[in-house]
PDB file of C-alpha atoms in Angstrom:
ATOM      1  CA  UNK C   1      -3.425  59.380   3.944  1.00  0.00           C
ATOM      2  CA  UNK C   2      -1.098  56.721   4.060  1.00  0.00           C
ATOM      3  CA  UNK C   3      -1.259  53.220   5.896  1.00  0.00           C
ATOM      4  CA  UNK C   4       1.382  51.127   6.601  1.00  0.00           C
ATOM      5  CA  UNK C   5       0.677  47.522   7.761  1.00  0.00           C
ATOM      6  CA  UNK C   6       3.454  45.609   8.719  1.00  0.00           C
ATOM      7  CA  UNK C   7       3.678  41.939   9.679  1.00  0.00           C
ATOM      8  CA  UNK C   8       6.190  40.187  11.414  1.00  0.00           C
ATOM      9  CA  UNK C   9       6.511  36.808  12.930  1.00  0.00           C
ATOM     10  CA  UNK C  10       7.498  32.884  11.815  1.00  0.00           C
ATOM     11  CA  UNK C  11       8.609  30.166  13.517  1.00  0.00           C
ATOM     12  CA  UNK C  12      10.403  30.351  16.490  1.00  0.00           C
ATOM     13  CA  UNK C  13       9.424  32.866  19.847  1.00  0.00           C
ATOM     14  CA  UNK C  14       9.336  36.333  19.429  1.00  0.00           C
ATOM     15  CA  UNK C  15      11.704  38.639  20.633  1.00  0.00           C
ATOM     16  CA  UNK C  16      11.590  39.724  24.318  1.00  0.00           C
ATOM     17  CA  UNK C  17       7.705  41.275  24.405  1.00  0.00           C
ATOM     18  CA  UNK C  18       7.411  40.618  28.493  1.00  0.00           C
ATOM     19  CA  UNK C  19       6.188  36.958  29.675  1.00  0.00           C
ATOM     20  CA  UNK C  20       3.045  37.119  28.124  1.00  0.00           C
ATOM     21  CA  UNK C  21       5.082  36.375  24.405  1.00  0.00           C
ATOM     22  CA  UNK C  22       4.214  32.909  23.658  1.00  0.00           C
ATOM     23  CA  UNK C  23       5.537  30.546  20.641  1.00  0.00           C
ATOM     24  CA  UNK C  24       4.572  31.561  17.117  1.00  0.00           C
ATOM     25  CA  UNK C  25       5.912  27.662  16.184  1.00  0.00           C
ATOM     26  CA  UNK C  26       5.952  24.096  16.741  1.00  0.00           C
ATOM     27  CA  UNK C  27       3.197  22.005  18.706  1.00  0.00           C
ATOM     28  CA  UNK C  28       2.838  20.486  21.676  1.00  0.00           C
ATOM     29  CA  UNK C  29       4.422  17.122  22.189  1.00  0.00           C
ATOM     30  CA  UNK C  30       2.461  14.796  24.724  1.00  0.00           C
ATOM     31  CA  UNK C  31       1.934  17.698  26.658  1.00  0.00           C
ATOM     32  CA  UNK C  32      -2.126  19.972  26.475  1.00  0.00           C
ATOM     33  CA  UNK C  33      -1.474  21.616  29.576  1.00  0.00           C
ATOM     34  CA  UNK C  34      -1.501  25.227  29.334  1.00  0.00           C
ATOM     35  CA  UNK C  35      -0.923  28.434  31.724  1.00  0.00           C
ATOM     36  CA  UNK C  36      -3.533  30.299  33.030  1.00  0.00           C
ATOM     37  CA  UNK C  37      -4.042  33.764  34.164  1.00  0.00           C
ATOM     38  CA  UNK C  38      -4.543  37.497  32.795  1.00  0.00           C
ATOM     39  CA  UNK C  39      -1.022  37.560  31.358  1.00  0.00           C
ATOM     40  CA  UNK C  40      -1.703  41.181  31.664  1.00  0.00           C
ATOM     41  CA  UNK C  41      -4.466  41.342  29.902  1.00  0.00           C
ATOM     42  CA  UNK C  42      -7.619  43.350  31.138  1.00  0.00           C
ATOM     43  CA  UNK C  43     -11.394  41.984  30.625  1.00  0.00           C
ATOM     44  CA  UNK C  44     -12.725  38.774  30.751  1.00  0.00           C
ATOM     45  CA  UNK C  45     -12.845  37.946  27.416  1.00  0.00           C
ATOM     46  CA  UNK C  46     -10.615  35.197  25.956  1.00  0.00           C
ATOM     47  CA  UNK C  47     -11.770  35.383  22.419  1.00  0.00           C
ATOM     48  CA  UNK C  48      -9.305  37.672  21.542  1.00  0.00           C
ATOM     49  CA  UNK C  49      -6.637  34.826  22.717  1.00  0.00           C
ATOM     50  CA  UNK C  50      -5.050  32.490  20.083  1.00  0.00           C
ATOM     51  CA  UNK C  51      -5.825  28.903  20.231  1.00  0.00           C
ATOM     52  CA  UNK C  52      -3.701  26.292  21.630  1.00  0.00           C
ATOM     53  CA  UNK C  53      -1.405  24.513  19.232  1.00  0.00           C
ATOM     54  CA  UNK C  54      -2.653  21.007  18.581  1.00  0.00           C
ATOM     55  CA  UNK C  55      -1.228  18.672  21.259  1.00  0.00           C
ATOM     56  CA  UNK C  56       0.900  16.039  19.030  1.00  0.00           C
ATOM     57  CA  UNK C  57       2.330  12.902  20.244  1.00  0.00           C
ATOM     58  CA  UNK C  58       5.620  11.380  18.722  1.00  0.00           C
ATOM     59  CA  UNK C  59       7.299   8.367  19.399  1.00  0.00           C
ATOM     60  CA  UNK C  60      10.874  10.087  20.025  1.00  0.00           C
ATOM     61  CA  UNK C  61       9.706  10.722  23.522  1.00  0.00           C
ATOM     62  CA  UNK C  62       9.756   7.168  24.158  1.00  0.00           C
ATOM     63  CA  UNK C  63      11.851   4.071  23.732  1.00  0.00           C
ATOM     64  CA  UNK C  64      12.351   2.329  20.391  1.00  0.00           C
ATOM     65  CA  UNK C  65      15.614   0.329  21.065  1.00  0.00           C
ATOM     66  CA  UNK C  66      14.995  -3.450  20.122  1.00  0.00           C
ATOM     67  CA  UNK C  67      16.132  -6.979  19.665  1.00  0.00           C
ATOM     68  CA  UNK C  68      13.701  -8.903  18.246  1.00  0.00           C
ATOM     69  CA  UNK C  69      10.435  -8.065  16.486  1.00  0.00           C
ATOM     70  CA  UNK C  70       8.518  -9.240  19.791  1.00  0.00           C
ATOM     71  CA  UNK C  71       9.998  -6.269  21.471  1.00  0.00           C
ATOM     72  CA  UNK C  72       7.801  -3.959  19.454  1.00  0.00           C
ATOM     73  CA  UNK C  73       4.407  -2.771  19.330  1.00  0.00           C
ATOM     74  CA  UNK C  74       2.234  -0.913  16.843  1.00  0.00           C
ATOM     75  CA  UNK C  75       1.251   2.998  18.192  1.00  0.00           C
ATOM     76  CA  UNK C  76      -0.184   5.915  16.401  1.00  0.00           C
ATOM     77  CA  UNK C  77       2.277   9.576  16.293  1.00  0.00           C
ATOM     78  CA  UNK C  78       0.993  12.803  15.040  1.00  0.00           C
ATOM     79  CA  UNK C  79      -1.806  15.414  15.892  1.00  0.00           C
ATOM     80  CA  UNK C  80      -3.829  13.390  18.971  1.00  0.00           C
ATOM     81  CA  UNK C  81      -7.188  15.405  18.422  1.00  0.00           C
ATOM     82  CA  UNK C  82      -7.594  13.397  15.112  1.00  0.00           C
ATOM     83  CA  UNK C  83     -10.549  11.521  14.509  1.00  0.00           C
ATOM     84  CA  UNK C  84      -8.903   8.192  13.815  1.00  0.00           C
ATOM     85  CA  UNK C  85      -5.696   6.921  15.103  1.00  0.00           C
ATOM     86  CA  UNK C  86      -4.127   4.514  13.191  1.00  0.00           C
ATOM     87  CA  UNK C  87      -0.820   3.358  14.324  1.00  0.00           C
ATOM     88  CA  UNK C  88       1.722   4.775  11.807  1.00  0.00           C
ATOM     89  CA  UNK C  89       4.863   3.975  13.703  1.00  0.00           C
ATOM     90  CA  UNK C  90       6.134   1.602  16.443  1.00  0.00           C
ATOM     91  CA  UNK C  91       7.543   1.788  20.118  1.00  0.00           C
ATOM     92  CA  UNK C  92       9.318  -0.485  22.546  1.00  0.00           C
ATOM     93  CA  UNK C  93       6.523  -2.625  24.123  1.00  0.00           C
ATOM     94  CA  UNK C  94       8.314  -1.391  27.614  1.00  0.00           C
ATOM     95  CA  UNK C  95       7.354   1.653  27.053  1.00  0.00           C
ATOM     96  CA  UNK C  96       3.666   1.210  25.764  1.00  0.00           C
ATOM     97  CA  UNK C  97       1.977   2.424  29.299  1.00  0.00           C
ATOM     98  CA  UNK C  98       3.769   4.953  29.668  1.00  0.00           C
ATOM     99  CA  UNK C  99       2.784   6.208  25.865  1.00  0.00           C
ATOM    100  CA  UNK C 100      -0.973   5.166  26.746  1.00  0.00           C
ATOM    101  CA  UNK C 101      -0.674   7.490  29.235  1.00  0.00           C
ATOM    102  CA  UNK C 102       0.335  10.313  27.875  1.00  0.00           C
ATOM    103  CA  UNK C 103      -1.904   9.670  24.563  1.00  0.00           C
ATOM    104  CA  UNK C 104      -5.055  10.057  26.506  1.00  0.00           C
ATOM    105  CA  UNK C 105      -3.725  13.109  28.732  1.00  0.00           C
ATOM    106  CA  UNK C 106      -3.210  14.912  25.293  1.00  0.00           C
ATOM    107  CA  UNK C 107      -6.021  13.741  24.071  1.00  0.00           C
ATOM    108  CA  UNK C 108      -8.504  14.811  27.134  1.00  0.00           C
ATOM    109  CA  UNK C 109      -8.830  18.493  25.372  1.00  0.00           C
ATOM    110  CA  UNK C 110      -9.724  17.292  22.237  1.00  0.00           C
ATOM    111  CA  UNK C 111     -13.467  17.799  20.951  1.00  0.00           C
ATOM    112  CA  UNK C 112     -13.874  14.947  18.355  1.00  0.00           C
ATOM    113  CA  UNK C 113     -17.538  15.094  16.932  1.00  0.00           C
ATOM    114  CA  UNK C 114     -18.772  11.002  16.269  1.00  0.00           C
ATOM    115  CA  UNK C 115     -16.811  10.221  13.467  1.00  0.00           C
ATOM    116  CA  UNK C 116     -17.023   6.973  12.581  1.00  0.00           C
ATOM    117  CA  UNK C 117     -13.700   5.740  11.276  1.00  0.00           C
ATOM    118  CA  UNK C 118     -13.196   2.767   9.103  1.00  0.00           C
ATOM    119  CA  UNK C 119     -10.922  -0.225   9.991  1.00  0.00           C
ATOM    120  CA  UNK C 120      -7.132   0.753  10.097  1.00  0.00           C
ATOM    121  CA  UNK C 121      -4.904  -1.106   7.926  1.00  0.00           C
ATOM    122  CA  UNK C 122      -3.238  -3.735   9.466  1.00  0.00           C
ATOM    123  CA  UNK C 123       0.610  -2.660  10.291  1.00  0.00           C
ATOM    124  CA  UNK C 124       3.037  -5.450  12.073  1.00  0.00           C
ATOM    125  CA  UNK C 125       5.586  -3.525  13.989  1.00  0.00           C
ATOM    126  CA  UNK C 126       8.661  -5.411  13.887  1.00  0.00           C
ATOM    127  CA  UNK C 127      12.332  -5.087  15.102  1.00  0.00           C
ATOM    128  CA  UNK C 128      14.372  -3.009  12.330  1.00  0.00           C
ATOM    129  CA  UNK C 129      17.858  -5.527  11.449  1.00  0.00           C
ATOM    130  CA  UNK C 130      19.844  -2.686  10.952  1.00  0.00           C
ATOM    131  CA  UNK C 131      18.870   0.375  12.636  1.00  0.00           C
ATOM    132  CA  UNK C 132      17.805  -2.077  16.411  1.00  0.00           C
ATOM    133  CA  UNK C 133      14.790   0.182  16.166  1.00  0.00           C
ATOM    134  CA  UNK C 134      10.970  -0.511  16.240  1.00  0.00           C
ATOM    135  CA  UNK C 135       9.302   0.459  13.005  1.00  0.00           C
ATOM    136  CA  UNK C 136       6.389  -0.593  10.436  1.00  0.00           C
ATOM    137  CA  UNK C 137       7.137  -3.132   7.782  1.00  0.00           C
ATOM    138  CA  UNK C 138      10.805  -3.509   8.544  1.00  0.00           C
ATOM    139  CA  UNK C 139      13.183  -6.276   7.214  1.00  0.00           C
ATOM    140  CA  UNK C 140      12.688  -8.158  10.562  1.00  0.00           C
ATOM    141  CA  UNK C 141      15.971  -8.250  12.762  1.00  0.00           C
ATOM    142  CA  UNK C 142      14.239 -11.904  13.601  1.00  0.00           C
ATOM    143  CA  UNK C 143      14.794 -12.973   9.765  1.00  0.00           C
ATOM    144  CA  UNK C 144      18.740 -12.561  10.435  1.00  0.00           C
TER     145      UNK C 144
END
């Protein structure tokens, strides 16, 4: 007797399979929400379901234009259901609601135990003299 096993997949979606297919890459950026429904599936059972990609938040998806260092504020990008979120990059102060907003939408689904986290380090967002672009410890487009 013979068995043959064969694997296939990687990043990107697979080919055409019907709508139930799904995304064998990437995450989800600022976005948890997910479909529901069968999909065409029979029982009520969801175990047999993969789990949701971790939602992940990225400053691309929101302004980082500047003029001067004041213009910038301090935010955390990467995987939202993290226990601590440190900031790590910067964004536009305009547009620090709006990334508020969407932080704790992506972050509703999360189930952090009670971590406690330690102090983060302290990063100055500042105005990038080159690039016009909010970042963490820049040369300060205020210094030129």
């Amino acid at each position: 007797m013979t068995l043959l096993v064969a694997c296939v997949g990687g990043p990107g979606p697979l080919p055409d399979q019907g709508p139930d297919q799904g995304s064998q890459g990437g995450g989800i950026t600022g976005d948890t929400s997910a479909s529901e429904g069968s999909g065409g599936r029979t029982g009520d059972s969801t175990d047999d379901a993969p789990p949701a990609p971790p939602a992940i938040i990225t400053v691309t998806n929101y302004d980082t234009t500047c003029s001067e260092d004041s213009d910038c504020v301090a935010v955390y990008q990467g995987v939202v259901c993290q226990a601590c979120l440190c900031p790590n990059a910067a964004v536009n102060r305009k547009d620090l609601e709006n990334y508020s907003k969407d932080l704790e939408k992506a972050g509703t689904d999360c189930s952090r135990d009670d971590v406690a986290c330690g102090p983060c380090e302290t990063q100055m967002a500042g105005c990038d003299a080159k690039t016009k672009r909010c970042a963490l410890g820049v040369t300060s487009a205020d210094e030129g």
